[in-house]
mmCIF file of C-alpha atoms in Angstrom:
data_model
loop_
_atom_site.group_PDB
_atom_site.id
_atom_site.type_symbol
_atom_site.label_atom_id
_atom_site.label_comp_id
_atom_site.label_asym_id
_atom_site.label_seq_id
_atom_site.Cartn_x
_atom_site.Cartn_y
_atom_site.Cartn_z
ATOM 1 C CA MET F 230 -1.179 -16.364 -3.641
ATOM 2 C CA ARG F 231 0.284 -13.010 -2.662
ATOM 3 C CA ARG F 232 1.610 -12.519 0.853
ATOM 4 C CA VAL F 233 0.161 -9.374 2.387
ATOM 5 C CA LEU F 234 1.216 -7.565 5.581
ATOM 6 C CA VAL F 235 -0.995 -4.964 7.261
ATOM 7 C CA THR F 236 0.340 -3.124 10.286
ATOM 8 C CA GLY F 237 -2.238 -1.765 12.684
ATOM 9 C CA GLY F 238 -4.432 -4.526 11.318
ATOM 10 C CA GLY F 239 -6.649 -5.030 14.346
ATOM 11 C CA THR F 240 -8.948 -2.023 14.057
ATOM 12 C CA GLY F 241 -10.416 0.595 11.738
ATOM 13 C CA ILE F 242 -8.788 1.028 8.351
ATOM 14 C CA GLY F 243 -6.324 -1.793 8.971
ATOM 15 C CA ARG F 244 -9.106 -4.248 9.721
ATOM 16 C CA ALA F 245 -11.004 -3.268 6.560
ATOM 17 C CA ILE F 246 -7.846 -3.642 4.453
ATOM 18 C CA ALA F 247 -7.036 -7.042 5.967
ATOM 19 C CA HIS F 248 -10.533 -8.325 5.233
ATOM 20 C CA ALA F 249 -10.480 -6.957 1.672
ATOM 21 C CA PHE F 250 -7.177 -8.633 0.791
ATOM 22 C CA ALA F 251 -8.218 -11.897 2.453
ATOM 23 C CA ASP F 252 -11.482 -11.853 0.495
ATOM 24 C CA ALA F 253 -9.406 -11.313 -2.656
ATOM 25 C CA GLY F 254 -7.405 -14.477 -1.926
ATOM 26 C CA GLY F 255 -4.308 -13.024 -0.288
ATOM 27 C CA ALA F 256 -2.331 -14.728 2.460
ATOM 28 C CA VAL F 257 -2.750 -11.966 5.050
ATOM 29 C CA THR F 258 -0.632 -11.254 8.117
ATOM 30 C CA ILE F 259 -1.916 -8.591 10.495
ATOM 31 C CA ALA F 260 0.314 -6.937 13.065
ATOM 32 C CA GLY F 261 -0.451 -4.790 16.085
ATOM 33 C CA ARG F 262 0.372 -4.208 19.728
ATOM 34 C CA ARG F 263 -2.702 -5.930 21.183
ATOM 35 C CA ALA F 264 -3.673 -9.540 20.655
ATOM 36 C CA ALA F 265 -7.432 -9.212 21.209
ATOM 37 C CA PRO F 266 -8.221 -6.860 18.283
ATOM 38 C CA LEU F 267 -6.003 -8.904 15.975
ATOM 39 C CA GLU F 268 -7.770 -12.110 16.919
ATOM 40 C CA GLU F 269 -11.152 -10.456 16.441
ATOM 41 C CA THR F 270 -10.147 -9.237 12.982
ATOM 42 C CA ALA F 271 -8.895 -12.696 12.033
ATOM 43 C CA GLN F 272 -12.037 -14.475 13.216
ATOM 44 C CA GLY F 273 -13.516 -16.414 10.333
ATOM 45 C CA TYR F 274 -10.426 -15.843 8.170
ATOM 46 C CA ASP F 275 -7.207 -17.760 7.638
ATOM 47 C CA MET F 276 -4.967 -14.917 8.798
ATOM 48 C CA THR F 277 -1.704 -14.816 10.727
ATOM 49 C CA CYS F 278 -1.623 -12.529 13.772
ATOM 50 C CA ARG F 279 1.681 -11.034 14.937
ATOM 51 C CA ILE F 280 2.303 -8.846 17.965
ATOM 52 C CA CYS F 281 4.421 -5.899 16.870
ATOM 53 C CA ASP F 282 5.062 -2.336 18.005
ATOM 54 C CA VAL F 283 6.047 -0.512 14.819
ATOM 55 C CA THR F 284 8.151 1.950 16.814
ATOM 56 C CA SER F 285 10.429 -0.935 17.871
ATOM 57 C CA GLU F 286 13.210 -1.795 15.448
ATOM 58 C CA THR F 287 13.499 -5.257 16.995
ATOM 59 C CA ASP F 288 9.771 -5.964 16.643
ATOM 60 C CA VAL F 289 9.606 -4.830 13.032
ATOM 61 C CA THR F 290 12.729 -6.731 12.014
ATOM 62 C CA ALA F 291 11.303 -9.913 13.552
ATOM 63 C CA LEU F 292 8.053 -9.390 11.666
ATOM 64 C CA PHE F 293 9.822 -9.825 8.328
ATOM 65 C CA ASP F 294 10.905 -13.428 8.735
ATOM 66 C CA HIS F 295 9.844 -13.890 5.117
ATOM 67 C CA PRO F 296 9.219 -11.438 2.266
ATOM 68 C CA PHE F 297 5.813 -9.919 1.580
ATOM 69 C CA ASP F 298 4.434 -9.058 -1.828
ATOM 70 C CA VAL F 299 2.204 -6.284 -0.464
ATOM 71 C CA VAL F 300 3.192 -4.251 2.602
ATOM 72 C CA ILE F 301 0.699 -1.780 3.993
ATOM 73 C CA ALA F 302 2.062 0.567 6.647
ATOM 74 C CA ASN F 303 -1.190 1.496 8.339
ATOM 75 C CA ALA F 304 -0.314 1.792 12.037
ATOM 76 C CA GLY F 305 -0.614 5.370 13.224
ATOM 77 C CA GLY F 306 -2.543 7.857 15.284
ATOM 78 C CA GLY F 307 -2.261 11.059 17.252
ATOM 79 C CA GLY F 308 -4.144 13.472 19.427
ATOM 80 C CA ALA F 309 -5.250 17.059 18.922
ATOM 81 C CA GLY F 310 -3.519 20.060 20.437
ATOM 82 C CA LYS F 311 -2.057 23.261 19.042
ATOM 83 C CA LEU F 312 1.711 23.543 18.840
ATOM 84 C CA ALA F 313 2.128 25.868 21.823
ATOM 85 C CA LYS F 314 0.435 23.243 24.002
ATOM 86 C CA THR F 315 2.180 20.198 22.508
ATOM 87 C CA SER F 316 4.631 18.494 24.866
ATOM 88 C CA LEU F 317 7.887 17.046 23.598
ATOM 89 C CA GLU F 318 6.681 13.635 24.758
ATOM 90 C CA ASP F 319 3.518 13.868 22.645
ATOM 91 C CA TRP F 320 5.465 15.213 19.672
ATOM 92 C CA ASN F 321 7.990 12.367 19.807
ATOM 93 C CA ALA F 322 5.284 9.720 20.292
ATOM 94 C CA THR F 323 3.292 10.989 17.305
ATOM 95 C CA LEU F 324 6.317 11.033 15.005
ATOM 96 C CA ALA F 325 7.391 7.614 16.270
ATOM 97 C CA VAL F 326 4.198 5.741 15.454
ATOM 98 C CA ASN F 327 3.372 7.532 12.202
ATOM 99 C CA LEU F 328 6.707 8.347 10.580
ATOM 100 C CA THR F 329 9.330 6.160 12.238
ATOM 101 C CA GLY F 330 6.948 3.211 12.162
ATOM 102 C CA THR F 331 6.520 3.602 8.404
ATOM 103 C CA PHE F 332 10.275 3.997 7.952
ATOM 104 C CA LEU F 333 11.017 0.819 9.918
ATOM 105 C CA THR F 334 8.303 -1.120 8.085
ATOM 106 C CA PHE F 335 9.414 -0.099 4.605
ATOM 107 C CA ARG F 336 13.117 -0.470 5.418
ATOM 108 C CA ALA F 337 12.534 -4.038 6.584
ATOM 109 C CA ALA F 338 10.448 -4.772 3.479
ATOM 110 C CA LEU F 339 13.270 -3.580 1.227
ATOM 111 C CA GLN F 340 15.711 -6.141 2.626
ATOM 112 C CA ASP F 341 14.075 -8.882 0.544
ATOM 113 C CA LEU F 342 11.646 -7.171 -1.798
ATOM 114 C CA PRO F 343 9.936 -9.443 -4.333
ATOM 115 C CA PRO F 344 9.696 -8.304 -7.962
ATOM 116 C CA ASP F 345 6.611 -6.118 -8.559
ATOM 117 C CA ALA F 346 6.045 -5.697 -4.820
ATOM 118 C CA ARG F 347 3.610 -3.068 -3.607
ATOM 119 C CA LEU F 348 4.392 -0.785 -0.661
ATOM 120 C CA ILE F 349 1.477 1.337 0.523
ATOM 121 C CA ALA F 350 1.417 3.871 3.352
ATOM 122 C CA ILE F 351 -1.883 4.943 4.852
ATOM 123 C CA ALA F 352 -1.231 8.645 5.169
ATOM 124 C CA SER F 353 -3.866 11.395 5.403
ATOM 125 C CA THR F 354 -5.041 14.614 3.829
ATOM 126 C CA ALA F 355 -2.814 16.009 6.597
ATOM 127 C CA SER F 356 0.082 14.917 4.343
ATOM 128 C CA LEU F 357 -0.977 17.576 1.848
ATOM 129 C CA GLN F 358 -2.146 20.563 3.867
ATOM 130 C CA GLY F 359 -1.612 22.184 7.242
ATOM 131 C CA ASN F 360 -3.870 21.734 10.244
ATOM 132 C CA ALA F 361 -3.370 24.002 13.247
ATOM 133 C CA ALA F 362 -5.262 21.608 15.516
ATOM 134 C CA VAL F 363 -2.955 18.613 14.918
ATOM 135 C CA PRO F 364 0.538 19.965 14.119
ATOM 136 C CA ALA F 365 2.486 16.882 15.254
ATOM 137 C CA TYR F 366 0.263 14.523 13.285
ATOM 138 C CA THR F 367 0.423 16.818 10.251
ATOM 139 C CA ALA F 368 4.213 17.016 10.391
ATOM 140 C CA ALA F 369 4.466 13.240 10.708
ATOM 141 C CA LYS F 370 2.138 12.596 7.779
ATOM 142 C CA HIS F 371 3.996 15.127 5.606
ATOM 143 C CA GLY F 372 7.101 13.091 6.425
ATOM 144 C CA VAL F 373 5.365 9.871 5.453
ATOM 145 C CA LEU F 374 4.567 11.266 2.017
ATOM 146 C CA GLY F 375 8.160 12.417 1.536
ATOM 147 C CA LEU F 376 9.353 8.948 2.481
ATOM 148 C CA VAL F 377 6.893 7.328 0.050
ATOM 149 C CA ARG F 378 8.083 9.501 -2.829
ATOM 150 C CA SER F 379 11.728 8.733 -2.034
ATOM 151 C CA VAL F 380 11.170 4.973 -1.776
ATOM 152 C CA ALA F 381 9.172 5.056 -5.017
ATOM 153 C CA LEU F 382 12.198 6.368 -6.899
ATOM 154 C CA ASP F 383 14.479 3.877 -5.171
ATOM 155 C CA ILE F 384 12.491 0.798 -6.239
ATOM 156 C CA ALA F 385 11.114 1.927 -9.590
ATOM 157 C CA LYS F 386 13.575 -0.111 -11.673
ATOM 158 C CA GLN F 387 12.530 -3.259 -9.776
ATOM 159 C CA GLU F 388 9.009 -2.830 -11.178
ATOM 160 C CA ALA F 389 7.854 -2.372 -7.586
ATOM 161 C CA THR F 390 5.830 0.631 -6.444
ATOM 162 C CA CYS F 391 5.384 2.714 -3.328
ATOM 163 C CA ASN F 392 2.319 4.909 -2.884
ATOM 164 C CA ALA F 393 0.315 6.687 -0.209
ATOM 165 C CA ILE F 394 -3.414 6.720 0.390
ATOM 166 C CA CYS F 395 -4.534 9.996 1.915
ATOM 167 C CA PRO F 396 -8.039 9.781 3.387
ATOM 168 C CA GLY F 397 -9.884 12.661 4.943
ATOM 169 C CA PHE F 398 -11.671 12.090 8.245
ATOM 170 C CA THR F 399 -12.568 8.398 8.252
ATOM 171 C CA ASP F 400 -15.139 6.626 10.382
ATOM 172 C CA THR F 401 -12.602 5.183 12.839
ATOM 173 C CA ASP F 402 -11.484 5.682 16.434
ATOM 174 C CA LEU F 403 -9.479 8.751 15.373
ATOM 175 C CA ALA F 404 -12.612 10.479 14.121
ATOM 176 C CA GLU F 405 -14.460 9.350 17.226
ATOM 177 C CA SER F 406 -11.808 11.025 19.392
ATOM 178 C CA ALA F 407 -12.220 14.256 17.423
ATOM 179 C CA ILE F 408 -15.998 14.078 17.760
ATOM 180 C CA SER F 409 -15.781 13.412 21.503
ATOM 181 C CA GLY F 410 -13.349 16.301 21.875
ATOM 182 C CA LEU F 411 -15.753 18.711 20.198
ATOM 183 C CA MET F 412 -18.632 17.475 22.336
ATOM 184 C CA ALA F 413 -16.621 18.105 25.500
ATOM 185 C CA ARG F 414 -15.103 21.462 24.500
ATOM 186 C CA PHE F 415 -18.172 23.091 22.999
ATOM 187 C CA ASP F 416 -21.035 21.248 24.707
ATOM 188 C CA MET F 417 -22.242 19.905 21.359
ATOM 189 C CA ASP F 418 -24.483 16.913 20.893
ATOM 190 C CA ARG F 419 -23.088 13.985 18.877
ATOM 191 C CA ASP F 420 -24.910 14.834 15.652
ATOM 192 C CA ALA F 421 -23.633 18.404 15.657
ATOM 193 C CA ALA F 422 -20.085 17.352 16.481
ATOM 194 C CA THR F 423 -20.100 14.685 13.772
ATOM 195 C CA ALA F 424 -21.406 17.190 11.242
ATOM 196 C CA LYS F 425 -18.646 19.617 12.236
ATOM 197 C CA ILE F 426 -15.971 16.981 11.650
ATOM 198 C CA ALA F 427 -17.564 15.882 8.372
ATOM 199 C CA GLU F 428 -17.827 19.397 6.969
ATOM 200 C CA SER F 429 -14.169 19.331 5.886
ATOM 201 C CA ASN F 430 -15.344 16.851 3.235
ATOM 202 C CA PRO F 431 -17.330 18.684 0.517
ATOM 203 C CA GLN F 432 -19.592 15.619 0.369
ATOM 204 C CA GLY F 433 -20.440 16.262 4.015
ATOM 205 C CA ARG F 434 -19.579 12.800 5.279
ATOM 206 C CA LEU F 435 -16.897 10.625 6.836
ATOM 207 C CA ILE F 436 -14.948 8.281 4.587
ATOM 208 C CA ALA F 437 -15.704 4.602 5.202
ATOM 209 C CA PRO F 438 -12.734 2.332 6.042
ATOM 210 C CA GLU F 439 -13.898 0.015 3.258
ATOM 211 C CA GLU F 440 -13.284 2.806 0.728
ATOM 212 C CA VAL F 441 -9.658 2.987 1.830
ATOM 213 C CA ALA F 442 -9.432 -0.798 1.560
ATOM 214 C CA GLN F 443 -10.692 -0.708 -2.030
ATOM 215 C CA ALA F 444 -8.091 1.950 -2.878
ATOM 216 C CA ALA F 445 -5.377 -0.295 -1.434
ATOM 217 C CA LEU F 446 -6.617 -3.223 -3.514
ATOM 218 C CA TYR F 447 -6.426 -1.051 -6.606
ATOM 219 C CA LEU F 448 -2.878 0.149 -5.899
ATOM 220 C CA ALA F 449 -1.842 -3.480 -5.420
ATOM 221 C CA SER F 450 -3.466 -4.559 -8.697
ATOM 222 C CA PRO F 451 -1.826 -4.998 -12.112
ATOM 223 C CA GLY F 452 -3.860 -2.040 -13.332
ATOM 224 C CA ALA F 453 -1.831 0.235 -11.062
ATOM 225 C CA ASN F 454 1.608 -0.860 -12.283
ATOM 226 C CA GLY F 455 2.403 2.640 -13.508
ATOM 227 C CA ILE F 456 1.289 4.443 -10.352
ATOM 228 C CA ASN F 457 4.352 5.146 -8.234
ATOM 229 C CA GLY F 458 5.110 7.845 -5.681
ATOM 230 C CA HIS F 459 1.481 8.961 -5.775
ATOM 231 C CA ALA F 460 -0.730 10.414 -3.036
ATOM 232 C CA LEU F 461 -4.204 9.042 -3.690
ATOM 233 C CA THR F 462 -6.700 11.209 -1.838
ATOM 234 C CA LEU F 463 -10.065 9.982 -0.586
ATOM 235 C CA SER F 464 -11.686 13.139 0.690
ATOM 236 C CA GLY F 465 -14.724 13.991 -1.386
ATOM 237 C CA GLY F 466 -12.873 16.901 -2.979
ATOM 238 C CA GLU F 467 -11.255 18.372 0.151
ATOM 239 C CA ILE F 468 -7.892 18.138 -1.643
#
């Protein structure tokens, strides 16, 4: 039974990934800052819940009290706002949770990495293209992809892999924030705002968290042994 860690495992993509790996027979640990969402995610499953702020070196180090075969750095987030209006506090907070959190998670995983381990970062299409509306988030996710590619080279001879999944707008709280922002700024109704967000995807829809979970299962499977340092996009052709 493979030991699987999912950070940010209490909501959205993290919750879908945790459920998918548990359904596949993994021994799943989910980590997050709030107990209630973790407990809700674990309901009906034999999962371990751990309180952890991925921006805290102490928290992340304590999380790795044993090695994990699959480590999924999912915790992240960020608000909208063009660069000229971005405060240093918001910039630092966005880089901390998205980039530093992934760094701390992967660094801790490398201290006792099992053979053929799988490290997976949940990045974004923002790792691969610019976005004037979310410059801090875009910069952080570009950094995540650079980190993934560097770690991939570092661990390649151990038959371990490190990859990134880069979804477009996904049906999570982050998309909901973007939709609510459009509704408030432009006096749109929900359907119009949702359609505006979804139009970046040529399929005209939001990605489902379960699609990201299935991609993670694939990257952790024996069939993906040769995939290393890759950015797997789920965006309907946006990238």
